[in-house]
Short mmCIF file of C-alpha atoms and ligand atoms in Angstrom, two decimals:
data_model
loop_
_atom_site.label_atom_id
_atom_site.label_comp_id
_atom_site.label_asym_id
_atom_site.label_seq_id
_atom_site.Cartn_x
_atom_site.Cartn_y
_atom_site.Cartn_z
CA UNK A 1 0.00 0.00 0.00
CA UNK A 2 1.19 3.25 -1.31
CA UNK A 3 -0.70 7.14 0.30
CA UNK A 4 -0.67 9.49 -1.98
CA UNK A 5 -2.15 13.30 -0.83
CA UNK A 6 -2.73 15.92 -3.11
CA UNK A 7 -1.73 19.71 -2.02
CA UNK A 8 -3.82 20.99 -4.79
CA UNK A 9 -2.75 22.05 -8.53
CA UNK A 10 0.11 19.61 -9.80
CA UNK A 11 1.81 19.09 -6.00
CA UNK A 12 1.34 15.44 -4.23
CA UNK A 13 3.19 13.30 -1.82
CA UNK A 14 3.65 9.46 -1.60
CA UNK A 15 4.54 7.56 0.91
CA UNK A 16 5.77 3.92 0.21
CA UNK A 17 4.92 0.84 2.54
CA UNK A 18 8.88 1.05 3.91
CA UNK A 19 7.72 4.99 4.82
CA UNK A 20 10.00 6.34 2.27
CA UNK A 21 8.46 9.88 1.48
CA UNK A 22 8.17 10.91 -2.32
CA UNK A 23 7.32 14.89 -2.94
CA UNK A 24 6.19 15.68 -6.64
CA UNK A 25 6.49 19.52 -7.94
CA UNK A 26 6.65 21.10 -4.98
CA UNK A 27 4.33 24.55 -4.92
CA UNK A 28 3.02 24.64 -1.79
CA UNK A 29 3.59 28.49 0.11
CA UNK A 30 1.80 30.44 -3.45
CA UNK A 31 -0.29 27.34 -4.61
CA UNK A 32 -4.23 28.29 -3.73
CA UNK A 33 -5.64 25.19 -2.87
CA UNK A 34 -2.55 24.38 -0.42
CA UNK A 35 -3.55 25.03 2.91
CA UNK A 36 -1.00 23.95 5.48
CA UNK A 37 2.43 24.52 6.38
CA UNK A 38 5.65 23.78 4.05
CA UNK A 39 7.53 23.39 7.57
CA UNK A 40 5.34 20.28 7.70
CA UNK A 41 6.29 18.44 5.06
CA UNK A 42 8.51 15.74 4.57
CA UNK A 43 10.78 14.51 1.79
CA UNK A 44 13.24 11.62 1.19
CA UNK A 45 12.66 11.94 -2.80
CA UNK A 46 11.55 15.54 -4.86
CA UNK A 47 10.50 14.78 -8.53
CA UNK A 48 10.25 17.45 -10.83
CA UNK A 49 8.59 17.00 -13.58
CA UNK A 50 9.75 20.30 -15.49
CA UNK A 51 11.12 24.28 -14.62
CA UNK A 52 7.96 25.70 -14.51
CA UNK A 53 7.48 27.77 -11.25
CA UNK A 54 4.31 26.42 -10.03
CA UNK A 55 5.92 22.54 -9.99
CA UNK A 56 9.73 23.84 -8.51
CA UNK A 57 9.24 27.06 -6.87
CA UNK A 58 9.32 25.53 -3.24
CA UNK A 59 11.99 22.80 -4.13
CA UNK A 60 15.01 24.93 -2.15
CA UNK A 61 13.16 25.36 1.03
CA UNK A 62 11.90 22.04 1.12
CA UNK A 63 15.07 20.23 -0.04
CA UNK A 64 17.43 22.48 2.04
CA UNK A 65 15.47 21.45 5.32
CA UNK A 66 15.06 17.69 4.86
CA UNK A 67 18.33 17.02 2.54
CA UNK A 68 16.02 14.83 0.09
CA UNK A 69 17.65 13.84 -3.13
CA UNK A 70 16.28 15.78 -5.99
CA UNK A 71 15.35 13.35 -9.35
CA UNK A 72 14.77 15.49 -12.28
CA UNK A 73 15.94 16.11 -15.78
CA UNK A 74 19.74 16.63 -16.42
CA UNK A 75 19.18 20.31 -16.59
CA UNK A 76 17.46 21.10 -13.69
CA UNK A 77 19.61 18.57 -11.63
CA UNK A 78 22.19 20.76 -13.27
CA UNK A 79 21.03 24.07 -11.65
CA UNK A 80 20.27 22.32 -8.16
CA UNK A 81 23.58 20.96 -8.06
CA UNK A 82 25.22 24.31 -9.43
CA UNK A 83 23.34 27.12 -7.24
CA UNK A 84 22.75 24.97 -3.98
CA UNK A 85 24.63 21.88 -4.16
CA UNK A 86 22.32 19.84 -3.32
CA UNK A 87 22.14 16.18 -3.91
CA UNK A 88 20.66 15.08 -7.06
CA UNK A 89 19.82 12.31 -9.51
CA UNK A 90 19.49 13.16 -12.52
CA UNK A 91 17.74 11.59 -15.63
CA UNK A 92 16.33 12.03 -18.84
CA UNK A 93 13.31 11.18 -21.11
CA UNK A 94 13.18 7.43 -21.93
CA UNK A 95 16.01 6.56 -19.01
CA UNK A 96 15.02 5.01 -15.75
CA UNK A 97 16.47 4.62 -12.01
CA UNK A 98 16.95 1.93 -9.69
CA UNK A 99 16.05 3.21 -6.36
CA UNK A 100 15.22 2.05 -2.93
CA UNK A 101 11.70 2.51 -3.34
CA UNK A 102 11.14 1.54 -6.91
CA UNK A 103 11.94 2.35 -10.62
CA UNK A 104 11.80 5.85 -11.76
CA UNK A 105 11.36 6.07 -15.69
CA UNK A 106 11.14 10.00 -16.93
CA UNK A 107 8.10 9.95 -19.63
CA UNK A 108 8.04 12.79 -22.73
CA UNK A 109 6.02 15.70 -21.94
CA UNK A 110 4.78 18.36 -24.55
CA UNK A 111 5.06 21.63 -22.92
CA UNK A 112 7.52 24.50 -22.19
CA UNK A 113 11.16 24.26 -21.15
CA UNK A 114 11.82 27.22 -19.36
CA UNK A 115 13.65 26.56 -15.77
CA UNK A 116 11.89 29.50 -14.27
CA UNK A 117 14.21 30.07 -10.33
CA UNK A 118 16.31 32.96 -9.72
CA UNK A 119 19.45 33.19 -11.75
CA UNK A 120 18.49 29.91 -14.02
CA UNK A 121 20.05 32.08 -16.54
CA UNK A 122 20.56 29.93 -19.61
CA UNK A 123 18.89 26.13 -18.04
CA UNK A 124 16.13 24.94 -19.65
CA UNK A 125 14.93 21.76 -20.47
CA UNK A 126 12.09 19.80 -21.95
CA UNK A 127 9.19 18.61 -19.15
CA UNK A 128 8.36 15.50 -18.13
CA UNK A 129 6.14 12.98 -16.60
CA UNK A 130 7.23 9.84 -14.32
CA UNK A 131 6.21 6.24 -14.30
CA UNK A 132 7.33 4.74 -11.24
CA UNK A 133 7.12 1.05 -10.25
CA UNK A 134 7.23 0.50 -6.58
CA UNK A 135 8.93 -2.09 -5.00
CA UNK A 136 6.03 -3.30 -3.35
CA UNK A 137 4.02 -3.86 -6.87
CA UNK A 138 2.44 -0.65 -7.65
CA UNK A 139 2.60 1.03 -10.87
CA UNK A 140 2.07 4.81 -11.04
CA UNK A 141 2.42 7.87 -13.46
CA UNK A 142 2.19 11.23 -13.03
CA UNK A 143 1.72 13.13 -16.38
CA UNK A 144 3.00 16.27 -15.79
CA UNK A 145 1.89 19.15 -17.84
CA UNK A 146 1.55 18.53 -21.20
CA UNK A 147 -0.29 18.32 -24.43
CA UNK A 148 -2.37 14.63 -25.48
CA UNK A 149 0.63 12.29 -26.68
CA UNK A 150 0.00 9.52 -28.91
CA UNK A 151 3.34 8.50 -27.13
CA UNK A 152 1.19 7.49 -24.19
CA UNK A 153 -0.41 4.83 -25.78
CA UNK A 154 3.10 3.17 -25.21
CA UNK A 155 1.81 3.39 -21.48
CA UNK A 156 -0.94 1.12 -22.02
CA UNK A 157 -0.78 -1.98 -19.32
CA UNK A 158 2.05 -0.24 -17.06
CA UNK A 159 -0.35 1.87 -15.40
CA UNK A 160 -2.65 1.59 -12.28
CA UNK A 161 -2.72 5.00 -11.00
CA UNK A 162 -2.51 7.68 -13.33
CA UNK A 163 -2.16 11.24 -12.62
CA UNK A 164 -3.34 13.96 -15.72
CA UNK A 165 -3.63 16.87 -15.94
CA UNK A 166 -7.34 18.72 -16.88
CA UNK A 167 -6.92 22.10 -16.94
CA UNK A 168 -7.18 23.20 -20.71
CA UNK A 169 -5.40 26.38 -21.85
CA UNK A 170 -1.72 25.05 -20.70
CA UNK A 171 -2.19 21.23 -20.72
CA UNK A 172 -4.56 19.53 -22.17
CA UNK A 173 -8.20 19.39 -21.32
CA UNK A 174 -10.84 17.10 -19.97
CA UNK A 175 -11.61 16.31 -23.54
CA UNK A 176 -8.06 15.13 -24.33
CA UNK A 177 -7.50 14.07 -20.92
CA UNK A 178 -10.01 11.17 -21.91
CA UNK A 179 -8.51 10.27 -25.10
CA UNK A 180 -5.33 10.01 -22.52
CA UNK A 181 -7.32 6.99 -20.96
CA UNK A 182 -8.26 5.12 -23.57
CA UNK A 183 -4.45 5.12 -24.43
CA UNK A 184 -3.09 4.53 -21.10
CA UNK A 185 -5.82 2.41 -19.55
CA UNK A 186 -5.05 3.10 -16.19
CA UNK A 187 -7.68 1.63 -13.45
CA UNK A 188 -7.63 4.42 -11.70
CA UNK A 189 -7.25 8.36 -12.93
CA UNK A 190 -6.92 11.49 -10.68
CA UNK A 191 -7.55 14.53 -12.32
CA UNK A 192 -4.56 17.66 -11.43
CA UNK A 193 -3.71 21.25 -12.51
CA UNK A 194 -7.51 22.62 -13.06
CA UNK A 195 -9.28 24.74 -10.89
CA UNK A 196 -5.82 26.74 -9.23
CA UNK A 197 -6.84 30.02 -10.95
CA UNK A 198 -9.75 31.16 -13.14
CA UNK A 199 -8.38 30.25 -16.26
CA UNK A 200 -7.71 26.72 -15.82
CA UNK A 201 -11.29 26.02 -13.90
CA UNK A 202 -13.08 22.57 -15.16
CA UNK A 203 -15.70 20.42 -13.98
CA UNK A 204 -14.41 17.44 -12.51
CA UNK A 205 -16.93 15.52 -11.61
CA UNK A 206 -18.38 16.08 -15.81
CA UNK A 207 -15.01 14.91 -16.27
CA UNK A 208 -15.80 11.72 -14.35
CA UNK A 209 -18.83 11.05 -15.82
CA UNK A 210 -17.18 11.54 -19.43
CA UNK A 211 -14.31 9.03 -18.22
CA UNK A 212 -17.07 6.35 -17.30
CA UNK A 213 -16.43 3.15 -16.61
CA UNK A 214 -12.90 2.85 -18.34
CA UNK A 215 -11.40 3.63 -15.18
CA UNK A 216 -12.06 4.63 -11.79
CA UNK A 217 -11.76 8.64 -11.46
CA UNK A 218 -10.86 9.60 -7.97
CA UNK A 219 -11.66 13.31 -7.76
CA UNK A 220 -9.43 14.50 -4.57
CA UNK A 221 -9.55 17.76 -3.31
CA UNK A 222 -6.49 19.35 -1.70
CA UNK A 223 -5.24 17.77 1.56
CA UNK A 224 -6.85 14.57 0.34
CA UNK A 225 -5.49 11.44 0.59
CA UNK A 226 -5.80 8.06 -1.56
CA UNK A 227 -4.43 4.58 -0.97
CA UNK A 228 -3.17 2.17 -3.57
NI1 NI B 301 4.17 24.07 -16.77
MN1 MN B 302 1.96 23.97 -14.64
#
């Protein structure tokens, strides 16, 4: 059994059976729907799936209090290292890692590459998404932001818990986001980045309903949490 809690927008946690504690795209302090305290939370692992601010904004605070490892692309490993020295893995689309807790595979993303933290200068990158298979069995994926990717077909039967993003306008939309089921077939989908700001509101629950029953949509709200 795997917990996973959402912090609103693109931001959750996981912790493994073996209480190893997984932080993806941290935005917590400026992220609406997050209402607790970034003191509280813990890390062993931060995942990034690209440079936008609202998924790596809070990754120095967090990472410079708990000492978690940083796994992200080459580049933004690159800048952690560089400005902070902190301790990083880094990785690349298509490439996968070994860890305690399970394999970490970095999935193609369609969406900006900007590394937007102070002084990034010239790092960018191209975003993301993970597929991770736990050592204890479970098989999960978290999108990141991007555009509908025929690519995820490639996904199909490696997925149980699949994490996409909604919100139209910067990713793609519930309408897309279904076509990203039938591709994927997950067995269960939780719906991310919609309903932070005005112009990325959606209906989740119509979402649900359009999803059916090809998979089970879990519709969490921030501070939720989920087993798997
Ligand atoms: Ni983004
Ligand atoms: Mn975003």
């Amino acid at each position: 059994m795997a917990r996973l809690t959402f912090h609103g927008h693109a931001t959750f946690s996981i912790e493994t059976d073996d209480g190893t504690k997984l932080v993806i795209d941290p935005f917590f302090e400026d992220n609406p729907g997050f209402s607790g305290s970034l003191d509280d939370i813990e890390a062993d692992f931060v995942l990034l799936t690209h440079g936008h601010f609202d998924h790596v904004v809070d990754t120095e605070p967090l990472v410079k209090r708990t000492g978690a490892t940083i796994i992200a692309s080459f580049e933004i490993a690159s800048y952690f290292e560089a400005k902070h020295g902190f301790t990083c893995s880094p990785q690349h689309i298509g490439g996968g890692v070994h860890y305690p807790f399970g394999y970490v595979k970095m999935t193609p993303a369609l969406h900006g590459g900007k590394v937007d933290l102070p002084d990034a200068g010239d790092y960018t990158t191209v975003p993301a998404g993970f597929l991770i298979n736990f050592e204890s069995g479970q098989r999960f994926y978290h999108a990141g932001d991007t555009a509908l990717l025929t690519d995820m077909q490639l996904l199909k039967g490696q997925v149980d818990v699949a994490v996409l993003p909604i919100g139209d306008r910067f990713t793609m939309g519930p309408d897309d986001a279904v076509r990203a089921v039938d591709f994927i077939e997950p067995k269960v989908v939780i719906p991310c980045h919609y309903d932070t700001w005005p112009p990325i509101e959606q209906d989740a629950e119509a979402f649900k309903s359009a999803v059916g029953d090809r998979a089970d949509v879990q519709v969490m709200k921030p501070g939720d949490s989920y087993d798997f």
